[in-house]
Amino acid sequence: MTLPDAVKSTPRLPLDQDGGPVFSTPWEARVFAMTLQAHEAGVFTWSEWAESLGAELAGDDIHDQQPQGYYDPWLNAFEKLLTRKKVTGADQLAELKQAWDEAAHATPHGQPIELKRGNT
Amino acid sequence: MSHDHDHDHSELSDIELRVRALETLLTDKGYIDPPALDELIETYETKVGPKNGAKVVARAWSDPDYHARLMEDATSAIAELGFTGRQGEHMVAVENSAAVHNMVVCTLCSCYPWTVLGLPPVWYKSAPYRSRAVRDPRGVLAEFGVTLPDETEVKVWDSTAEVRYLVLPLRPAGTERWSEEKLAELVTRDSMIGTGLANSPFHQGSTA
């Protein structure tokens, strides 16, 4: 699995020997993949992303090449950049989060959690 | 995160809620395509995680004291090597021998020890694996290319949200003087789920 050079140059991105990304939990892979896709869809340039992530990492005392803990600031940066790009408002994300929480509570353990939505 | 034994409903952590909210939003706006997203994620499934588990297994093969600690309290023994889950799942190590072969499934959903094994392979989450692993474990093993002697008992462990299993595979013959680093290379992901065996030093090559 190789990544485009621009992506590889992302600040402090944990990579394995083959140049592939490294994750410690499934959600990390998910948010990483979403970031790539949003970038490819033209929501932001990769340098805008690197800057946004860099700012978030700067305040964070994590060690280089430690996958665990790296994707928390990544998620923060992703939310902030999408808000700045007016893809979302903070309220909208909070509402969706709430809806997912309710969906989880209404779903018996072991079944896929699905978001039931009205015609909004 | 607390795991009480209430299985009436599901629970998503705060971070999982944030990730799902983003996914819904970006899908609605047409910026991401969930099937393509899944496909991209599948390409990462063998990344790093299995190496963590392989280090645990190689240490247990090499160091009898570590082996004892792993069998006694796998969560702490695995944490000793720096691999800790975020949700405090309880890890249990089950050891293969000539008499017993262990295999792990999660029939209810797809609970998986990703701290040590990384992202779960697609088949682990599939309905056929989940339903057949318990009913016909030897048949499933055969499909993975594993045939065991008739006298070996196959034990199937069903993961839950609270307990995750790590299979400690048999150490391959002919590796007596091997270093831990070299041993770890023989430990495949599938051997730690129990759908495979550790690679033999004589014919290495399997990558899973």
Tab-separated table of C-alpha atoms in Angstrom, chain A residues 31-46 78 81-82 87, chain B residues 22 26 30-33 37 40:
chain	number	residue	atom	x	y	z
A	31	VAL	CA	-11.068	9.093	9.498
A	32	PHE	CA	-7.820	8.826	7.513
A	33	ALA	CA	-9.677	7.428	4.493
A	34	MET	CA	-12.396	10.093	4.784
A	35	THR	CA	-9.762	12.817	4.818
A	36	LEU	CA	-8.202	11.413	1.633
A	37	GLN	CA	-11.573	11.227	-0.089
A	38	ALA	CA	-12.679	14.703	0.959
A	39	HIS	CA	-9.380	16.029	-0.368
A	40	GLU	CA	-9.821	14.149	-3.650
A	41	ALA	CA	-13.338	15.561	-3.929
A	42	GLY	CA	-11.775	19.018	-3.838
A	43	VAL	CA	-12.918	20.132	-0.390
A	44	PHE	CA	-9.389	21.289	0.491
A	45	THR	CA	-5.852	21.068	-0.883
A	46	TRP	CA	-3.409	18.739	0.824
A	78	PHE	CA	-10.461	17.525	10.305
A	81	LEU	CA	-11.018	22.449	8.642
A	82	LEU	CA	-14.460	21.310	7.483
A	87	VAL	CA	-18.862	22.248	4.797
B	22	LEU	CA	-18.530	13.250	9.914
B	26	LEU	CA	-19.664	14.077	4.052
B	30	GLY	CA	-21.505	13.875	-1.838
B	31	TYR	CA	-17.844	14.291	-0.874
B	32	ILE	CA	-17.336	10.693	0.113
B	33	ASP	CA	-18.732	7.435	-1.148
B	37	LEU	CA	-14.334	4.261	1.600
B	40	LEU	CA	-9.840	1.940	0.749
